Amino acid sequence: MCEQYLPLIIDHVSSLCLSDDEETPQLCKHLISYNLTIDEFTHLQSLLLQKIDSSNIILNITSNCFYLSYLTHLKIIECYFGYENNSQHLILNIWRLIKLTHCSLDVTFESRPTFIELQTISTSIKYLSIKNFIFSSIELNHLLRSTPYLRHLCIQFGESTINELYFIRCVPLITSLKLHFSGSLVVLTNILKSMPNLIHLTLETQTINLNGNQWKQILLDYIPKIKIFRFLIKILSFKHNNTEVQLEDFLNTFQTSFWLEEHQWFVRCDWPQHTNKVIILYTLPYCLHDTYVIYQNRWSKSTCPNTHNYNSYDQVINVFYKGRIDNLS
């Protein structure tokens, strides 16, 4: 039926998902067996490639996307890219799509591509999300150079102290940043300095330990236009005795007029029972969509005036419990 009717409507299809998951196994190969190529979907605007483990198929499809004059949205998620092809070709294929505005990449690469070698500049990409790829300052700088009109960015960042003073180019158009960060405070402030018009910041880190007053100063100094600030921070617990007293003092720094009145930013601080070493600090509503790990806490407190506001976690998709099963009753 698909072979019979798809050619009749192919130039009217605006959105397409090609997936090799359990519900649609070998879908890409079926498309090929019908002697159809992606460039025949002449009015395609949005394309999703999901759970495809053939780099040949991924490269062939993205190469043919070059001929799609209306393609603005591309997602390649939960895919695998093996050694048999140069992963750099995939990045180049994407950056050559002159109408593409939204791009999401979640690809496991056996051979890691690099943005340092990317010479092509995309003047169309405005929304970019890249997972399973850890950027350094140098690579981030090249990424920003190759996408000068970027507005929204979601990346993972990891940096050794060797390059922590590396200059990051200013990108005034970026207004939204979602950052999984591993590095020093110097590097983080360098990134924030480069985005002076940032309005929305979501941060996940376990290498930055600042209290509310210190965060306030950084935000005012580097991103004064910030409106939404969400974070999940895992920090080393206090080393001395009276931990609960220190936690109270720490949480009080997030209860100033700057946090509660000017911005209405509320946080929760958890001290899990299973460890003495880690404190978990996060904003409400909870900012991560994928997982929220529930611990038994020896101490937990929030600055939110409504302590029973469970809707603060309404974006959580997967919940994992870490604790003793016999305590669930």
GROMACS .gro file of C-alpha atoms in nm:
model
  329
    1MET     CA    1   0.000   0.000   0.000
    2CYS     CA    2   0.281   0.239   0.090
    3GLU     CA    3   0.457   0.162  -0.237
    4GLN     CA    4   0.136   0.231  -0.427
    5TYR     CA    5   0.015   0.552  -0.263
    6LEU     CA    6   0.324   0.728  -0.127
    7PRO     CA    7   0.444   0.849  -0.470
    8LEU     CA    8   0.103   1.015  -0.516
    9ILE     CA    9   0.135   1.231  -0.205
   10ILE     CA   10   0.510   1.257  -0.167
   11ASP     CA   11   0.530   1.620  -0.276
   12HIS     CA   12   0.268   1.714  -0.013
   13VAL     CA   13   0.448   1.563   0.286
   14SER     CA   14   0.577   1.836   0.519
   15SER     CA   15   0.693   1.625   0.814
   16LEU     CA   16   0.863   1.285   0.812
   17CYS     CA   17   0.997   1.047   1.077
   18LEU     CA   18   1.230   0.762   0.977
   19SER     CA   19   1.292   0.530   1.267
   20ASP     CA   20   1.429   0.181   1.317
   21ASP     CA   21   1.275   0.130   1.659
   22GLU     CA   22   1.062  -0.169   1.759
   23GLU     CA   23   0.742  -0.022   1.617
   24THR     CA   24   0.888   0.064   1.277
   25PRO     CA   25   1.181  -0.173   1.216
   26GLN     CA   26   1.385  -0.127   0.898
   27LEU     CA   27   1.174   0.169   0.790
   28CYS     CA   28   1.465   0.340   0.616
   29LYS     CA   29   1.548   0.027   0.418
   30HIS     CA   30   1.184  -0.007   0.314
   31LEU     CA   31   1.195   0.345   0.178
   32ILE     CA   32   1.504   0.259  -0.023
   33SER     CA   33   1.343  -0.062  -0.150
   34TYR     CA   34   1.061   0.150  -0.297
   35ASN     CA   35   1.326   0.338  -0.498
   36LEU     CA   36   1.245   0.657  -0.310
   37THR     CA   37   1.501   0.908  -0.189
   38ILE     CA   38   1.456   1.186   0.062
   39ASP     CA   39   1.497   1.461  -0.197
   40GLU     CA   40   1.172   1.346  -0.361
   41PHE     CA   41   0.983   1.486  -0.061
   42THR     CA   42   1.008   1.826  -0.223
   43HIS     CA   43   0.801   2.016   0.034
   44LEU     CA   44   0.948   1.852   0.341
   45GLN     CA   45   0.993   2.098   0.628
   46SER     CA   46   1.073   1.872   0.922
   47LEU     CA   47   1.275   1.548   0.931
   48LEU     CA   48   1.338   1.314   1.223
   49LEU     CA   49   1.592   1.030   1.204
   50GLN     CA   50   1.572   0.803   1.506
   51LYS     CA   51   1.749   0.487   1.622
   52ILE     CA   52   1.934   0.434   1.296
   53ASP     CA   53   2.261   0.245   1.340
   54SER     CA   54   2.389   0.272   0.983
   55SER     CA   55   2.620   0.564   0.911
   56ASN     CA   56   2.578   0.496   0.538
   57ILE     CA   57   2.204   0.552   0.560
   58ILE     CA   58   2.245   0.863   0.775
   59LEU     CA   59   2.498   1.014   0.535
   60ASN     CA   60   2.291   0.932   0.227
   61ILE     CA   61   1.980   1.089   0.374
   62THR     CA   62   2.153   1.405   0.497
   63SER     CA   63   2.336   1.444   0.166
   64ASN     CA   64   2.007   1.437  -0.023
   65CYS     CA   65   1.858   1.690   0.219
   66PHE     CA   66   2.065   1.951   0.038
   67TYR     CA   67   1.803   1.952  -0.238
   68LEU     CA   68   1.509   2.019  -0.002
   69SER     CA   69   1.431   2.387  -0.036
   70TYR     CA   70   1.185   2.398   0.255
   71LEU     CA   71   1.365   2.190   0.517
   72THR     CA   72   1.396   2.396   0.837
   73HIS     CA   73   1.390   2.135   1.116
   74LEU     CA   74   1.623   1.836   1.148
   75LYS     CA   75   1.652   1.592   1.439
   76ILE     CA   76   1.895   1.301   1.444
   77ILE     CA   77   1.846   1.128   1.778
   78GLU     CA   78   1.944   0.799   1.939
   79CYS     CA   79   2.149   0.711   1.632
   80TYR     CA   80   2.483   0.535   1.598
   81PHE     CA   81   2.762   0.640   1.364
   82GLY     CA   82   3.031   0.375   1.316
   83TYR     CA   83   3.392   0.377   1.200
   84GLU     CA   84   3.310   0.294   0.839
   85ASN     CA   85   3.245   0.659   0.750
   86ASN     CA   86   3.400   0.991   0.839
   87SER     CA   87   3.178   1.154   1.101
   88GLN     CA   88   3.299   1.493   0.981
   89HIS     CA   89   3.094   1.442   0.665
   90LEU     CA   90   2.773   1.434   0.869
   91ILE     CA   91   2.849   1.770   1.031
   92LEU     CA   92   2.935   1.917   0.692
   93ASN     CA   93   2.613   1.783   0.537
   94ILE     CA   94   2.409   1.955   0.807
   95TRP     CA   95   2.592   2.287   0.789
   96ARG     CA   96   2.532   2.297   0.413
   97LEU     CA   97   2.153   2.303   0.454
   98ILE     CA   98   2.086   2.666   0.372
   99LYS     CA   99   1.729   2.681   0.509
  100LEU     CA  100   1.785   2.482   0.829
  101THR     CA  101   1.693   2.679   1.142
  102HIS     CA  102   1.643   2.406   1.406
  103CYS     CA  103   1.888   2.119   1.455
  104SER     CA  104   1.905   1.853   1.727
  105LEU     CA  105   2.183   1.593   1.730
  106ASP     CA  106   2.197   1.298   1.967
  107VAL     CA  107   2.439   1.063   1.795
  108THR     CA  108   2.686   0.813   1.938
  109PHE     CA  109   3.004   0.851   1.732
  110GLU     CA  110   3.268   0.578   1.724
  111SER     CA  111   3.502   0.832   1.566
  112ARG     CA  112   3.447   1.170   1.724
  113PRO     CA  113   3.399   1.462   1.482
  114THR     CA  114   3.553   1.800   1.550
  115PHE     CA  115   3.417   2.147   1.496
  116ILE     CA  116   3.768   2.291   1.472
  117GLU     CA  117   3.794   2.165   1.113
  118LEU     CA  118   3.453   2.299   1.016
  119GLN     CA  119   3.502   2.574   0.757
  120THR     CA  120   3.142   2.605   0.641
  121ILE     CA  121   2.940   2.881   0.806
  122SER     CA  122   2.566   2.836   0.855
  123THR     CA  123   2.374   3.162   0.840
  124SER     CA  124   2.042   2.986   0.898
  125ILE     CA  125   2.082   2.774   1.214
  126LYS     CA  126   1.923   2.951   1.511
  127TYR     CA  127   1.834   2.662   1.742
  128LEU     CA  128   2.102   2.401   1.808
  129SER     CA  129   2.112   2.107   2.050
  130ILE     CA  130   2.404   1.862   2.055
  131LYS     CA  131   2.423   1.566   2.296
  132ASN     CA  132   2.688   1.296   2.342
  133PHE     CA  133   2.957   1.547   2.247
  134ILE     CA  134   3.171   1.732   2.501
  135PHE     CA  135   3.295   2.072   2.389
  136SER     CA  136   3.615   2.242   2.495
  137SER     CA  137   3.661   2.620   2.485
  138ILE     CA  138   3.840   2.593   2.152
  139GLU     CA  139   3.570   2.378   1.992
  140LEU     CA  140   3.293   2.595   2.135
  141ASN     CA  141   3.460   2.898   1.983
  142HIS     CA  142   3.467   2.732   1.640
  143LEU     CA  143   3.105   2.624   1.677
  144LEU     CA  144   2.998   2.981   1.755
  145ARG     CA  145   3.201   3.111   1.462
  146SER     CA  146   3.030   2.867   1.226
  147THR     CA  147   2.678   2.960   1.350
  148PRO     CA  148   2.684   3.341   1.384
  149TYR     CA  149   2.303   3.376   1.399
  150LEU     CA  150   2.252   3.125   1.678
  151ARG     CA  151   1.980   3.216   1.930
  152HIS     CA  152   1.934   2.900   2.138
  153LEU     CA  153   2.211   2.655   2.230
  154CYS     CA  154   2.214   2.326   2.424
  155ILE     CA  155   2.551   2.152   2.475
  156GLN     CA  156   2.777   1.957   2.710
  157PHE     CA  157   3.101   2.128   2.808
  158GLY     CA  158   3.415   1.985   2.967
  159GLU     CA  159   3.745   2.167   3.007
  160SER     CA  160   4.083   2.100   3.160
  161THR     CA  161   4.264   2.390   3.326
  162ILE     CA  162   4.510   2.403   3.033
  163ASN     CA  163   4.277   2.604   2.811
  164GLU     CA  164   4.065   2.774   3.078
  165LEU     CA  165   4.183   3.123   2.977
  166TYR     CA  166   4.104   3.065   2.610
  167PHE     CA  167   3.902   3.355   2.471
  168ILE     CA  168   3.544   3.275   2.366
  169ARG     CA  169   3.401   3.499   2.096
  170CYS     CA  170   3.109   3.725   2.182
  171VAL     CA  171   2.772   3.602   2.050
  172PRO     CA  172   2.518   3.876   2.128
  173LEU     CA  173   2.228   3.702   1.951
  174ILE     CA  174   2.216   3.404   2.188
  175THR     CA  175   1.931   3.445   2.436
  176SER     CA  176   1.892   3.087   2.562
  177LEU     CA  177   2.161   2.847   2.687
  178LYS     CA  178   2.121   2.497   2.828
  179LEU     CA  179   2.459   2.382   2.956
  180HIS     CA  180   2.585   2.059   3.111
  181PHE     CA  181   2.909   2.195   3.252
  182SER     CA  182   3.229   2.042   3.386
  183GLY     CA  183   3.506   2.293   3.438
  184SER     CA  184   3.626   2.581   3.651
  185LEU     CA  185   3.445   2.898   3.750
  186VAL     CA  186   3.685   3.093   3.527
  187VAL     CA  187   3.568   2.901   3.220
  188LEU     CA  188   3.201   2.934   3.314
  189THR     CA  189   3.231   3.310   3.352
  190ASN     CA  190   3.412   3.325   3.015
  191ILE     CA  191   3.115   3.152   2.854
  192LEU     CA  192   2.864   3.383   3.023
  193LYS     CA  193   3.068   3.690   2.926
  194SER     CA  194   3.041   3.585   2.563
  195MET     CA  195   2.659   3.586   2.580
  196PRO     CA  196   2.568   3.927   2.730
  197ASN     CA  197   2.206   3.915   2.610
  198LEU     CA  198   2.126   3.581   2.768
  199ILE     CA  199   1.769   3.566   2.898
  200HIS     CA  200   1.725   3.197   2.976
  201LEU     CA  201   1.999   2.985   3.140
  202THR     CA  202   1.970   2.620   3.243
  203LEU     CA  203   2.280   2.477   3.411
  204GLU     CA  204   2.373   2.128   3.529
  205THR     CA  205   2.709   2.093   3.701
  206GLN     CA  206   2.902   1.934   3.986
  207THR     CA  207   3.215   2.149   3.963
  208ILE     CA  208   3.076   2.488   4.068
  209ASN     CA  209   3.000   2.559   4.434
  210LEU     CA  210   2.855   2.907   4.489
  211ASN     CA  211   2.605   3.044   4.736
  212GLY     CA  212   2.312   3.266   4.644
  213ASN     CA  213   2.501   3.592   4.694
  214GLN     CA  214   2.786   3.477   4.469
  215TRP     CA  215   2.546   3.365   4.197
  216LYS     CA  216   2.368   3.700   4.217
  217GLN     CA  217   2.692   3.886   4.154
  218ILE     CA  218   2.786   3.670   3.856
  219LEU     CA  219   2.445   3.712   3.697
  220LEU     CA  220   2.447   4.089   3.745
  221ASP     CA  221   2.805   4.124   3.618
  222TYR     CA  222   2.788   3.904   3.309
  223ILE     CA  223   2.426   3.837   3.205
  224PRO     CA  224   2.222   4.125   3.351
  225LYS     CA  225   1.925   4.060   3.120
  226ILE     CA  226   1.862   3.714   3.265
  227LYS     CA  227   1.495   3.636   3.330
  228ILE     CA  228   1.490   3.258   3.380
  229PHE     CA  229   1.767   3.076   3.570
  230ARG     CA  230   1.733   2.702   3.628
  231PHE     CA  231   1.999   2.470   3.764
  232LEU     CA  232   2.087   2.134   3.917
  233ILE     CA  233   2.413   2.148   4.111
  234LYS     CA  234   2.581   1.863   4.296
  235ILE     CA  235   2.835   2.000   4.541
  236LEU     CA  236   3.066   1.855   4.804
  237SER     CA  237   2.908   1.871   5.147
  238PHE     CA  238   3.056   2.084   5.419
  239LYS     CA  239   3.365   1.931   5.576
  240HIS     CA  240   3.316   2.033   5.938
  241ASN     CA  241   3.061   1.948   6.204
  242ASN     CA  242   2.719   2.112   6.233
  243THR     CA  243   2.639   2.038   5.870
  244GLU     CA  244   2.271   2.116   5.914
  245VAL     CA  245   2.350   2.459   6.057
  246GLN     CA  246   2.579   2.530   5.762
  247LEU     CA  247   2.310   2.414   5.521
  248GLU     CA  248   2.062   2.654   5.681
  249ASP     CA  249   2.309   2.940   5.641
  250PHE     CA  250   2.379   2.835   5.283
  251LEU     CA  251   2.010   2.818   5.192
  252ASN     CA  252   1.950   3.160   5.351
  253THR     CA  253   2.164   3.318   5.078
  254PHE     CA  254   1.894   3.212   4.831
  255GLN     CA  255   1.620   3.381   5.033
  256THR     CA  256   1.709   3.742   4.965
  257SER     CA  257   1.485   3.989   4.780
  258PHE     CA  258   1.690   3.925   4.463
  259TRP     CA  259   1.584   3.560   4.458
  260LEU     CA  260   1.238   3.563   4.611
  261GLU     CA  261   1.091   3.898   4.511
  262GLU     CA  262   1.272   4.035   4.206
  263HIS     CA  263   1.290   3.704   4.017
  264GLN     CA  264   1.078   3.457   4.216
  265TRP     CA  265   1.347   3.193   4.178
  266PHE     CA  266   1.300   2.914   4.433
  267VAL     CA  267   1.547   2.641   4.520
  268ARG     CA  268   1.554   2.315   4.712
  269CYS     CA  269   1.858   2.173   4.888
  270ASP     CA  270   1.879   1.797   4.959
  271TRP     CA  271   2.132   1.612   5.172
  272PRO     CA  272   2.088   1.245   5.070
  273GLN     CA  273   2.098   0.983   5.342
  274HIS     CA  274   2.316   0.743   5.144
  275THR     CA  275   2.617   0.979   5.135
  276ASN     CA  276   2.795   1.233   5.353
  277LYS     CA  277   2.981   1.385   5.061
  278VAL     CA  278   2.721   1.533   4.826
  279ILE     CA  279   2.462   1.809   4.856
  280ILE     CA  280   2.209   1.850   4.574
  281LEU     CA  281   2.086   2.202   4.501
  282TYR     CA  282   1.825   2.267   4.234
  283THR     CA  283   1.571   2.523   4.127
  284LEU     CA  284   1.196   2.474   4.132
  285PRO     CA  285   1.028   2.384   3.908
  286TYR     CA  286   1.274   2.104   3.845
  287CYS     CA  287   1.461   2.184   3.524
  288LEU     CA  288   1.557   1.844   3.379
  289HIS     CA  289   1.314   1.657   3.156
  290ASP     CA  290   1.475   1.313   3.155
  291THR     CA  291   1.530   1.194   3.510
  292TYR     CA  292   1.486   1.290   3.868
  293VAL     CA  293   1.653   1.066   4.125
  294ILE     CA  294   1.463   1.049   4.453
  295TYR     CA  295   1.675   0.990   4.759
  296GLN     CA  296   1.593   0.940   5.122
  297ASN     CA  297   1.720   1.265   5.265
  298ARG     CA  298   1.858   1.328   5.609
  299TRP     CA  299   1.796   1.698   5.546
  300SER     CA  300   1.586   1.872   5.282
  301LYS     CA  301   1.450   2.223   5.263
  302SER     CA  302   1.306   2.458   5.003
  303THR     CA  303   1.272   2.834   4.967
  304CYS     CA  304   0.941   2.784   4.787
  305PRO     CA  305   0.654   2.920   5.001
  306ASN     CA  306   0.424   2.636   4.893
  307THR     CA  307   0.606   2.325   5.015
  308HIS     CA  308   0.333   2.096   4.877
  309ASN     CA  309   0.358   2.224   4.523
  310TYR     CA  310   0.422   1.891   4.351
  311ASN     CA  311   0.365   2.055   4.013
  312SER     CA  312   0.722   2.178   4.051
  313TYR     CA  313   0.821   1.839   3.908
  314ASP     CA  314   0.559   1.813   3.636
  315GLN     CA  315   0.814   1.805   3.353
  316VAL     CA  316   0.991   1.495   3.485
  317ILE     CA  317   0.951   1.195   3.255
  318ASN     CA  318   1.151   0.918   3.426
  319VAL     CA  319   1.169   0.869   3.803
  320PHE     CA  320   1.432   0.649   3.967
  321TYR     CA  321   1.432   0.565   4.334
  322LYS     CA  322   1.762   0.528   4.518
  323GLY     CA  323   1.719   0.387   4.864
  324ARG     CA  324   1.610   0.082   5.057
  325ILE     CA  325   1.313  -0.100   4.908
  326ASP     CA  326   1.183  -0.195   5.254
  327ASN     CA  327   1.137   0.173   5.334
  328LEU     CA  328   0.886   0.227   5.054
  329SER     CA  329   0.588   0.113   5.260
   0.00000   0.00000   0.00000
